[in-house]
Short mmCIF file of C-alpha atoms in Angstrom, two decimals:
data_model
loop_
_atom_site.label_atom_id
_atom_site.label_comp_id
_atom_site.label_asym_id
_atom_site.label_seq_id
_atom_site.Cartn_x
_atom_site.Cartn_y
_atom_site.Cartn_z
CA UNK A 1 18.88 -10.45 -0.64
CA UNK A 2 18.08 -13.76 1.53
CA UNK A 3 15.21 -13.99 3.74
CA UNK A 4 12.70 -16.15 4.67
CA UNK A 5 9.02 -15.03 4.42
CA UNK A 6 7.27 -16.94 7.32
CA UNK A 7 9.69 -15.74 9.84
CA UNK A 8 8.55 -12.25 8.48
CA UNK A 9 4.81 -12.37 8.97
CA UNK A 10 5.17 -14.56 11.94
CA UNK A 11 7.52 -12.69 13.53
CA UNK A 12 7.99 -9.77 12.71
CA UNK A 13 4.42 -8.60 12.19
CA UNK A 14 2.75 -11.18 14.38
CA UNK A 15 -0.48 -12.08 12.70
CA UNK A 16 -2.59 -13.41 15.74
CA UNK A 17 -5.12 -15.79 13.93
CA UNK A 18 -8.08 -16.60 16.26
CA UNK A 19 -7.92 -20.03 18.19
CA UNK A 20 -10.78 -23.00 17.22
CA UNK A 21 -11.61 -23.04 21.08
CA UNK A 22 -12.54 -19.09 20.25
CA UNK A 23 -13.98 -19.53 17.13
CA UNK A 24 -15.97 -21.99 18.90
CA UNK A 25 -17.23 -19.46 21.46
CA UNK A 26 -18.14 -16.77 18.96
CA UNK A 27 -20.33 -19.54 17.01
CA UNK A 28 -22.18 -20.28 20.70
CA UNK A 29 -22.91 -16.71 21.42
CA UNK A 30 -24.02 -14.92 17.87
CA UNK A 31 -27.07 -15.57 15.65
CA UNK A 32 -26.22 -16.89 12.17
CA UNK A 33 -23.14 -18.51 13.11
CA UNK A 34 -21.70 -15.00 12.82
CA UNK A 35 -22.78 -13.92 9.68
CA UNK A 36 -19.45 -16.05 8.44
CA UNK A 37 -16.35 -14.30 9.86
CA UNK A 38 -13.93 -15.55 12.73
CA UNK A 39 -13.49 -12.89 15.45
CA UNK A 40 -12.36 -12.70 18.44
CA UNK A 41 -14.42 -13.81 21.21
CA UNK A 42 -16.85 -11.80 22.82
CA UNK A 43 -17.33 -10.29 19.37
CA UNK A 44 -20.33 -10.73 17.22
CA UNK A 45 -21.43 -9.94 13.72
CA UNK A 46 -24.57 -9.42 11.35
CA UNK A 47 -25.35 -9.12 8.05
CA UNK A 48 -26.06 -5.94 7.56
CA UNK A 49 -26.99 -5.93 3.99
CA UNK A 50 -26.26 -8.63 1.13
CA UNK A 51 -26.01 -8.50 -2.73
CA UNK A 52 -26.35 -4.59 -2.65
CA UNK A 53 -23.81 -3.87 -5.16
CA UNK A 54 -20.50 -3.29 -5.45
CA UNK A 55 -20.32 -0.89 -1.66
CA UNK A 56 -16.78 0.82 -1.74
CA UNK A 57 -16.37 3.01 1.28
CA UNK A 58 -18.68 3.66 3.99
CA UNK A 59 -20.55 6.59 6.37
CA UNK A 60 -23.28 6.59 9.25
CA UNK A 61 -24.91 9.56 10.21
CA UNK A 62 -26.16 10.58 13.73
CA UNK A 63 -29.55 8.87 13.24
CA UNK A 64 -27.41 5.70 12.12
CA UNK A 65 -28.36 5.89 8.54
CA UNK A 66 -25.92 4.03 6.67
CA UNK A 67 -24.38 5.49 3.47
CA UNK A 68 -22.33 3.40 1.12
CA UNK A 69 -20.48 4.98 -1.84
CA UNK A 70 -21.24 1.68 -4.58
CA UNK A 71 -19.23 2.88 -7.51
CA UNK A 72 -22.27 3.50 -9.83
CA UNK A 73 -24.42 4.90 -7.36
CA UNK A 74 -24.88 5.90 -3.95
CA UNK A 75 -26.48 3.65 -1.14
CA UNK A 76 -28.92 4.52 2.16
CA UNK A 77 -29.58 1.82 4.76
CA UNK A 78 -31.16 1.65 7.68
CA UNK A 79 -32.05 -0.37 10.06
CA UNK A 80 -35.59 0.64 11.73
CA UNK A 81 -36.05 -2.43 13.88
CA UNK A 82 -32.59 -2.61 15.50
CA UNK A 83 -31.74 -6.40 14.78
CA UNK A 84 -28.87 -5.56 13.31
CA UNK A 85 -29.74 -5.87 9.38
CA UNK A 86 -30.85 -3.01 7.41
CA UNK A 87 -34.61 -3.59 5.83
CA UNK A 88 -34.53 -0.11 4.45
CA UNK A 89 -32.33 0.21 1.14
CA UNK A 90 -32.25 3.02 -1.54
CA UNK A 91 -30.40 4.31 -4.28
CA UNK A 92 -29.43 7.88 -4.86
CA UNK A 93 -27.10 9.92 -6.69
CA UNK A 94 -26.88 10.68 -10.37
CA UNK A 95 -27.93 7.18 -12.48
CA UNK A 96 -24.61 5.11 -13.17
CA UNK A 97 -22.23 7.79 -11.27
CA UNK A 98 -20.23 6.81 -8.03
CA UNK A 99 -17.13 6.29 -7.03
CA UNK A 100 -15.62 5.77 -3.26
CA UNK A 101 -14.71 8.24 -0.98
CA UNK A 102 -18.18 8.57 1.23
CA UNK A 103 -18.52 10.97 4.85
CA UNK A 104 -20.42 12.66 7.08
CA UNK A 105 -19.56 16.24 8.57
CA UNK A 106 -22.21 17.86 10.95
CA UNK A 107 -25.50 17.75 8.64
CA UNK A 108 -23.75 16.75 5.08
CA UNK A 109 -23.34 14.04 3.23
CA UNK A 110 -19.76 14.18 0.83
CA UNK A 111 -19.33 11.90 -1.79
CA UNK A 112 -16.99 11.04 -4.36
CA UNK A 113 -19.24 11.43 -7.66
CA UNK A 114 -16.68 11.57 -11.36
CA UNK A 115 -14.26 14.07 -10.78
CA UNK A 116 -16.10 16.14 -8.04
CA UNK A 117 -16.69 16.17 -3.77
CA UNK A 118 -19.97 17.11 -3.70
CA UNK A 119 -22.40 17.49 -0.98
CA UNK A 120 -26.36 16.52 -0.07
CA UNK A 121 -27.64 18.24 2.88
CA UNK A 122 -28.95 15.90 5.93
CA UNK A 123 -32.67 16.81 7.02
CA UNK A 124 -34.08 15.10 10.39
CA UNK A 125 -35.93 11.99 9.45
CA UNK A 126 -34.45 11.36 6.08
CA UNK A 127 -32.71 8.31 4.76
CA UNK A 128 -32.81 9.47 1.89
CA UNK A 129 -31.33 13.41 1.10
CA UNK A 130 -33.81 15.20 -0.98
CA UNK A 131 -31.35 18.14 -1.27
CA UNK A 132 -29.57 18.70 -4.83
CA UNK A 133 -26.04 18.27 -4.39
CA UNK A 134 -23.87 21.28 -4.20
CA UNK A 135 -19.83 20.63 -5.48
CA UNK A 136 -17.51 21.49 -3.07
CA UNK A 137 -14.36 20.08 -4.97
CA UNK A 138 -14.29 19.84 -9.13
CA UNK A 139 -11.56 18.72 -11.78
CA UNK A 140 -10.02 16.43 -9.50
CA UNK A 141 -7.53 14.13 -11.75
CA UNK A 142 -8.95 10.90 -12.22
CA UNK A 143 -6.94 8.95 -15.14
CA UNK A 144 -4.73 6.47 -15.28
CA UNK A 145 -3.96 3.66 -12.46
CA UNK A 146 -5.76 4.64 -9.44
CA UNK A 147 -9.04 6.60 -9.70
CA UNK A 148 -10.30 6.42 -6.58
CA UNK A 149 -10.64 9.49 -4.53
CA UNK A 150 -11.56 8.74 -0.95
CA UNK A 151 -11.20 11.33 1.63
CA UNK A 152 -11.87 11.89 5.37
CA UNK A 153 -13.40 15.64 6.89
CA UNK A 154 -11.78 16.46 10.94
CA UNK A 155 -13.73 18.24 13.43
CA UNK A 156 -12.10 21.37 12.18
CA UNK A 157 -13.97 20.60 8.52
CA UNK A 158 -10.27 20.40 6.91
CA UNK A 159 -10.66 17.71 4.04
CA UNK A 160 -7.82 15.47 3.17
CA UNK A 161 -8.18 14.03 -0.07
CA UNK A 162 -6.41 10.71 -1.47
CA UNK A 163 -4.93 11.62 -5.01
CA UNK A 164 -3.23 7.98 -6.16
CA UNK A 165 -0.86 8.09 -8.75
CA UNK A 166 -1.59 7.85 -12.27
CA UNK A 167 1.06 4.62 -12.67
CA UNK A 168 2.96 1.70 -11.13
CA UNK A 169 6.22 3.25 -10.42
CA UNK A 170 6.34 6.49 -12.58
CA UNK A 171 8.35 4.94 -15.40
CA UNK A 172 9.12 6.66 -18.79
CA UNK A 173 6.78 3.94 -19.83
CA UNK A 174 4.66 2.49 -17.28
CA UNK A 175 4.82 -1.32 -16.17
CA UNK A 176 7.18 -2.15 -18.80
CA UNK A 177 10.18 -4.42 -18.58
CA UNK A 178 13.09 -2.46 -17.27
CA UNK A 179 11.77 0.98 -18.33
CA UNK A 180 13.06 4.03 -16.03
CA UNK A 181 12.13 6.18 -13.57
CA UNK A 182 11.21 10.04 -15.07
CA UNK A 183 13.62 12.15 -12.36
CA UNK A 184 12.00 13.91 -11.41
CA UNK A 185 8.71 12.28 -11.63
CA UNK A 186 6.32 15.26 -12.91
CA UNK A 187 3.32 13.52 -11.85
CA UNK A 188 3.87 14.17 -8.20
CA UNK A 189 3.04 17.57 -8.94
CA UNK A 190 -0.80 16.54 -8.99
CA UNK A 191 -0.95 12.95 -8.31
CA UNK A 192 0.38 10.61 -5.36
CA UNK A 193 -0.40 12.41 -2.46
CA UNK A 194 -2.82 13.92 0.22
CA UNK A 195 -4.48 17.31 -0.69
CA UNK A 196 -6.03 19.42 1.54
CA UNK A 197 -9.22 21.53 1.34
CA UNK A 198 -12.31 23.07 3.04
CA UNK A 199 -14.95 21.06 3.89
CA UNK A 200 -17.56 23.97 4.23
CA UNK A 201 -16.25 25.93 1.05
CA UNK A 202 -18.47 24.89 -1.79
CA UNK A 203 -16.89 25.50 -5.45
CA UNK A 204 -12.92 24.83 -4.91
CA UNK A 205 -11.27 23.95 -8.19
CA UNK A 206 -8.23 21.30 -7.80
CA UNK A 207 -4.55 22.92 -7.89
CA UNK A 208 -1.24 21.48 -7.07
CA UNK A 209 -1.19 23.99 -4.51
CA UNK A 210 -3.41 22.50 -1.93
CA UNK A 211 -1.15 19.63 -1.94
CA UNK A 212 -0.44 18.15 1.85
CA UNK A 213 1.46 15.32 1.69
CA UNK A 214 3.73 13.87 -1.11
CA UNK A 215 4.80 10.52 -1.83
CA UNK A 216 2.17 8.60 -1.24
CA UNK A 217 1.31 5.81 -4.16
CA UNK A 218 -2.47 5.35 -3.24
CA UNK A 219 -3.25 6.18 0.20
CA UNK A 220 -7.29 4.62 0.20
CA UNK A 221 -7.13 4.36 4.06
CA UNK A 222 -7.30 7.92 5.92
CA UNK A 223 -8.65 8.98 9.52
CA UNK A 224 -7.70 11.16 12.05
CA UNK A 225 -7.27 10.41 16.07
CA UNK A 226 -9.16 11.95 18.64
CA UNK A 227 -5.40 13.28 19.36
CA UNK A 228 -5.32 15.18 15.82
CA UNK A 229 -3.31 12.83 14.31
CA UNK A 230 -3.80 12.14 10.72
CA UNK A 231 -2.94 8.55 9.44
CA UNK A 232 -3.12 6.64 5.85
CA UNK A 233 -2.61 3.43 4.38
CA UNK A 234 -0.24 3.23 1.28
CA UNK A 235 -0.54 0.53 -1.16
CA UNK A 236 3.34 -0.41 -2.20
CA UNK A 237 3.94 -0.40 -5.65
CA UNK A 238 3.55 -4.24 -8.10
CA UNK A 239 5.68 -5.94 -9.88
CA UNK A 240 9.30 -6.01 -9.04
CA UNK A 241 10.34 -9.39 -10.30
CA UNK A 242 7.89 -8.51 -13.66
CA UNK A 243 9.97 -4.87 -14.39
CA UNK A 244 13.20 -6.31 -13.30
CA UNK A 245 13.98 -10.05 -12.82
CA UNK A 246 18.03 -9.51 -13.07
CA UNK A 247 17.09 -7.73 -9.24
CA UNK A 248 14.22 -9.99 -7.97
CA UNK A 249 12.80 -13.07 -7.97
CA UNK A 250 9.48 -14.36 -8.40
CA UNK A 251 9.15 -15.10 -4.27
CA UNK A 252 10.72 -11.55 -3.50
CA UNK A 253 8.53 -9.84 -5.38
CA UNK A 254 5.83 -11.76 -3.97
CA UNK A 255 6.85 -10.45 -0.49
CA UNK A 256 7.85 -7.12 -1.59
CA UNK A 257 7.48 -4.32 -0.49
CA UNK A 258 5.05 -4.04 2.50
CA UNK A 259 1.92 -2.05 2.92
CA UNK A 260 2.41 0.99 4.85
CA UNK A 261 0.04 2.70 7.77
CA UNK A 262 1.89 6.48 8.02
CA UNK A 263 1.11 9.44 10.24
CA UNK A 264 0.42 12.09 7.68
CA UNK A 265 2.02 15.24 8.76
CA UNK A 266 2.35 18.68 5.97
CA UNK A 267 5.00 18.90 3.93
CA UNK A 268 5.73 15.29 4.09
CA UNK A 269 7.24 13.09 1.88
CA UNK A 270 6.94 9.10 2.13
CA UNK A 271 9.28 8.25 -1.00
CA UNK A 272 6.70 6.92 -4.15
CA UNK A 273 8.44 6.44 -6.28
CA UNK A 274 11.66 6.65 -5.52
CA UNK A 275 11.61 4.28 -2.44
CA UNK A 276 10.03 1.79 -1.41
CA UNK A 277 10.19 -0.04 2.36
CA UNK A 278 11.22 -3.44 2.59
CA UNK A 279 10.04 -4.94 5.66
CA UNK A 280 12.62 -7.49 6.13
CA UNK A 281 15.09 -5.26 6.39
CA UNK A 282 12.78 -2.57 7.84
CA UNK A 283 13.41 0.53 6.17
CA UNK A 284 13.19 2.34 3.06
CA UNK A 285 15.49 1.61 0.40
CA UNK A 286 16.27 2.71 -3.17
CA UNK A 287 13.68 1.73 -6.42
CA UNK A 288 15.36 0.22 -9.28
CA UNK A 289 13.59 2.47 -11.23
CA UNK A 290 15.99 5.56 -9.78
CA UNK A 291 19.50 3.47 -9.60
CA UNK A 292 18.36 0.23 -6.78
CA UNK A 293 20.11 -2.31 -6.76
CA UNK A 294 17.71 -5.30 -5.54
CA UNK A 295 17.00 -3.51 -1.90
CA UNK A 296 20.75 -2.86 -0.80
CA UNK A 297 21.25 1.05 -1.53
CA UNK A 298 19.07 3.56 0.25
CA UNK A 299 20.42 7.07 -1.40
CA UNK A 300 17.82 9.80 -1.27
CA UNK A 301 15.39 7.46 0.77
CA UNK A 302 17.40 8.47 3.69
CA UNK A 303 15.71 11.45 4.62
CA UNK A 304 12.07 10.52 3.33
CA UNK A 305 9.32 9.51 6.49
CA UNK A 306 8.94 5.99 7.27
CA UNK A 307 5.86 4.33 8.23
CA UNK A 308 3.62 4.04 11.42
CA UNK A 309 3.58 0.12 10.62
CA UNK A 310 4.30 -2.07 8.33
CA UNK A 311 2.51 -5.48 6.29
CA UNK A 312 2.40 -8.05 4.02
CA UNK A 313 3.11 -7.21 0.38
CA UNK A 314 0.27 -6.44 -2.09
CA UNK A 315 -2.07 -7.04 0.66
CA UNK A 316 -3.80 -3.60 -0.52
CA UNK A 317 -5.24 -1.71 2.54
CA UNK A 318 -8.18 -0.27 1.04
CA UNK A 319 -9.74 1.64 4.68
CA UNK A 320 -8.59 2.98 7.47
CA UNK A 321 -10.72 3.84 10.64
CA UNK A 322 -9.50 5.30 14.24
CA UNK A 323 -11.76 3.92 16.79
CA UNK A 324 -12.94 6.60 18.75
CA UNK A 325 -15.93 4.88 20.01
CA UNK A 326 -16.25 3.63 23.58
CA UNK A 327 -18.19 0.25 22.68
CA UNK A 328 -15.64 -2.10 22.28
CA UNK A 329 -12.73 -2.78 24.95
CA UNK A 330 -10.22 -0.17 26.38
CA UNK A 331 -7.49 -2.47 24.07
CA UNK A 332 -9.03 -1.12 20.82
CA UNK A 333 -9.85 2.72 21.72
CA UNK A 334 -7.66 4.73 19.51
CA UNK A 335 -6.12 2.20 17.57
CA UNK A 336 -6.50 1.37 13.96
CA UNK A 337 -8.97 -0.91 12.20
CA UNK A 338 -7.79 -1.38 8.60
CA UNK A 339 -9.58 -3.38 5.63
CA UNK A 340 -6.91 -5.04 3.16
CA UNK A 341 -8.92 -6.14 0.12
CA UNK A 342 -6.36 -8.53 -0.40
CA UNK A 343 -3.84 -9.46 -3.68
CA UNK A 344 -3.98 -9.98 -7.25
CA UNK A 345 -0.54 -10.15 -8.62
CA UNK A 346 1.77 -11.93 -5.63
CA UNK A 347 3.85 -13.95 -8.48
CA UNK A 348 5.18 -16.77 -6.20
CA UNK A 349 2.51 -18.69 -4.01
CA UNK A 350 -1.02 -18.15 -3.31
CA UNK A 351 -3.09 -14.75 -3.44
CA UNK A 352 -3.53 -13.02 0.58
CA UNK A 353 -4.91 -10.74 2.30
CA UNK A 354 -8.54 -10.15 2.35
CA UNK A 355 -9.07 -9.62 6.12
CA UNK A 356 -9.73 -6.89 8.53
CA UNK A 357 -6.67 -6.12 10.59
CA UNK A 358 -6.23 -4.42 13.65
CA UNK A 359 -2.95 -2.35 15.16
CA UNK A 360 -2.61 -0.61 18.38
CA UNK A 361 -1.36 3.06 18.17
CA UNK A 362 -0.37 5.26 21.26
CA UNK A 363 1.14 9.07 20.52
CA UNK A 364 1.87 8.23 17.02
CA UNK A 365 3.59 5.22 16.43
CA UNK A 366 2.24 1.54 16.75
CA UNK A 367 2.27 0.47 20.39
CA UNK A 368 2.19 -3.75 19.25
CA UNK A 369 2.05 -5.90 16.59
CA UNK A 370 -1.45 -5.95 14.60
CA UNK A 371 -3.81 -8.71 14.81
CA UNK A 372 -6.21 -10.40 12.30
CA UNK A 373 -9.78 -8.96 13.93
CA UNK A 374 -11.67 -10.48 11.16
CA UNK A 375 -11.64 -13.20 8.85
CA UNK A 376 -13.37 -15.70 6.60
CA UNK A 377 -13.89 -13.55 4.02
CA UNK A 378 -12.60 -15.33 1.04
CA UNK A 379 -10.84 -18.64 0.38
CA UNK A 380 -7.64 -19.13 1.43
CA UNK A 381 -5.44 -19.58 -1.70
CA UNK A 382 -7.09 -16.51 -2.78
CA UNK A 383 -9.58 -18.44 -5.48
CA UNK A 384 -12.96 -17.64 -6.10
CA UNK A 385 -14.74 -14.32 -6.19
CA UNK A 386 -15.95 -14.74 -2.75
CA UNK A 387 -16.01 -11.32 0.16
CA UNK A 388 -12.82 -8.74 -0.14
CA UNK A 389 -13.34 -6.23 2.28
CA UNK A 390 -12.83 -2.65 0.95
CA UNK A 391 -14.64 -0.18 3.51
CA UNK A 392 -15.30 0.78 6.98
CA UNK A 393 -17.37 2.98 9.26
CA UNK A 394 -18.07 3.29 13.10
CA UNK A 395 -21.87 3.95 14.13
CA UNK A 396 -22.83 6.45 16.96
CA UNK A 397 -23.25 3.05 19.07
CA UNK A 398 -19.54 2.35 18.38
CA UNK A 399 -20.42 -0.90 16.19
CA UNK A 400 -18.08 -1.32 12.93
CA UNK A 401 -19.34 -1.43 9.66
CA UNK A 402 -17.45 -3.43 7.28
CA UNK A 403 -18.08 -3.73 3.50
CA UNK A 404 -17.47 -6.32 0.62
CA UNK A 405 -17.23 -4.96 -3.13
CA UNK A 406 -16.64 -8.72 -5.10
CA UNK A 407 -19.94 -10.12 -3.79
CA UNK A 408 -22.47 -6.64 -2.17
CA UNK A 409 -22.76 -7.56 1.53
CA UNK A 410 -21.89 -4.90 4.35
CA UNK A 411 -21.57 -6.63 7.87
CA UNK A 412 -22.07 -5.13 11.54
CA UNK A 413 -19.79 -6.34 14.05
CA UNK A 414 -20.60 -5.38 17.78
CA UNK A 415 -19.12 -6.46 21.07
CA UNK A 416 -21.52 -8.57 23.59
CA UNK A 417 -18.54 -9.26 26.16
#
């Protein structure tokens, strides 16, 4: 299978860098020559908070209290002067326990804590909640590949929780040279997928029965529209030229397959792992794990859901966020704002990613090719252990929150116009 990669990012999913004469303009206007990052113009950003951690995913209350799930504990922020940096910072939680998934719901706190959801009630004028926590969700699976459990709570209080699978591409022996596919794969019965529960029932026990969504390899990005619309991110699946180079080459695999934003709908199923969507050719095609043959044959992929929008490979979309807000300009209300935490294993070429993206949305589907909204968080080539953005949030004021779990900093980005 021929193609060539920079007419695929260039074209066909339009990355809009920002100009110097912009970059230039954002530098005039913001403190701190913007805390970093290239935006677009008439943007500006802060540093929140610095060297806090390792802050996965993100939540502000009414009162714009910032909460940050940091994988061994759980974070409170504030800013009580309104410059735009937080000089109020606590921990919380149980000592050494964290995880990622983090929200607010009317006057709780939900966290991901081990295997559990729990919840700390919200009192007026705390940062910090002195309520115990009360589980709402236990015995969630957390082994194997992905262990993160983030989760987002609708209006209605209707959780949907990210379950990521427990391996690469459900071989009989995962990552391993040329190993197949279990048919079916058994772990979809409680792994890969979206489950659904009640946000204001305390004490549910996990089951394969509350099970939403199938197919989904790890979904870390999830929001819902002010339409009702639920959406994820899907990180594609590694190592195709590793598993089997008689299909792929190094640069393929590189390239291959894309990251996925989906409208979540119930019963669905997005094809982990028996598919996987190759964005060159735009659709989903067959694994070699089930009987591919390099990205020609599509078989049972036919009648699984394709994505919302689709981009680079391995660029691992670790948020997702609707903007619902009214701050920033009519372009971005209701689209998506997504934070890729960039690549590791791209076997051909530098590492990428590591950038906050944004994509248009209108009833459903992607109404223009996504833009790079932020940038400057790491090198280039991918080196060093410099910013990867890995979680979002959207304050009251409509401001976005954007966190860093390689180096502990969350940003605030507003719009001055």
């Amino acid at each position: 299978m021929g193609f060539n990669a920079a007419a695929f990012v260039l074209a066909t999913l339009a990355i809009s860098p920002l100009s110097a004469v912009d970059r230039a303009r954002a530098d005039e206007t913001c403190p701190d020559g913007n805390a970093g990052l290239k935006l677009p113009r008439g943007f500006c950003a802060t540093i929140f908070a610095d060297n806090v951690g390792s802050p996965r995913h993100l939540a502000v209350s009414a009162d714009n209290v910032v909460y940050a799930n940091n994988q061994k504990s759980l974070l409170a922020l504030k800013d009580t002067k309104g410059v735009g940096h937080a000089d109020v910072i606590e921990k919380f939680g149980p000592p050494g326990e964290g995880g990622t998934g983090i929200g607010v719901y009317r006057n709780w706190l939900y966290a991901e804590i081990g295997d559990e959801i729990v919840r700390y009630q919200l009192k007026p004028g705390e940062i910090v909640p002195t309520s115990k926590p009360e589980a709402i969700v236990s015995q969630l699976p957390i082994d194997g590949d992905h262990r993160p459990r983030p989760f987002a709570i609708t209006p209605k209080g209707e959780m949907f929780v990210d379950l990521g699978s427990a391996t690469n591409s459900c071989q009989e022996e995962n990552r391993t040279k040329g190993s197949p596919g279990i048919d079916p794969c058994t772990e979809l019965e409680t792994r890969a997928g979206i489950w659904r529960f009640d946000a204001d029932t305390p004490g549910q026990i996990f089951s394969s029965a509350q099970r939403y969504a199938t197919g989904l390899r790890n979904a870390e990005g999830i929001d819902y529209g002010a339409d009702g619309r639920l959406y994820a991110t899907q990180h594609g699946r590694d190592q195709l030229y590793q598993t089997w180079p008689k299909l792929y080459s190094s640069e393929q695999s590189s390239d291959l397959p894309a990251e996925e934003l989906v409208e979540v709908r119930d019963g669905g199923d997005y094809g982990w792992p028996y598919c996987y969507y190759d964005g060159f050719q735009k659709k989903l095609v067959l694994a070699p794990e089930y009987g591919g043959d390099g990205g020609k044959a599509v078989g049972r992929c036919a009648d699984k859901l394709p994505p919302v929008a689709a981009y680079p490979g391995h660029w691992a979309p670790n948020d997702l966020k609707i903007y619902k807000a009214k701050q920033f300009p009519d372009t971005y209300q209701g689209g998506a704002f997504i934070a890729f935490h960039g690549s590791w294993n791209r076997s051909s070429g530098g590492q990428q990613g590591y950038s906050v993206v944004f994509q248009p949305l209108k009833d459903g589907k992607a109404s223009g090719p996504y833009i790079i909204f932020a940038d400057g968080f790491r090198n280039g080539d991918g080196t060093g252990v410099e910013h990867r953005p890995t979680g979002l949030a959207v304050g009251p004021d409509g401001a976005l929150y954007v966190a860093d779990d390689a180096a502990g900093r969350i940003w605030r980005i507003v719009y001055k116009g």
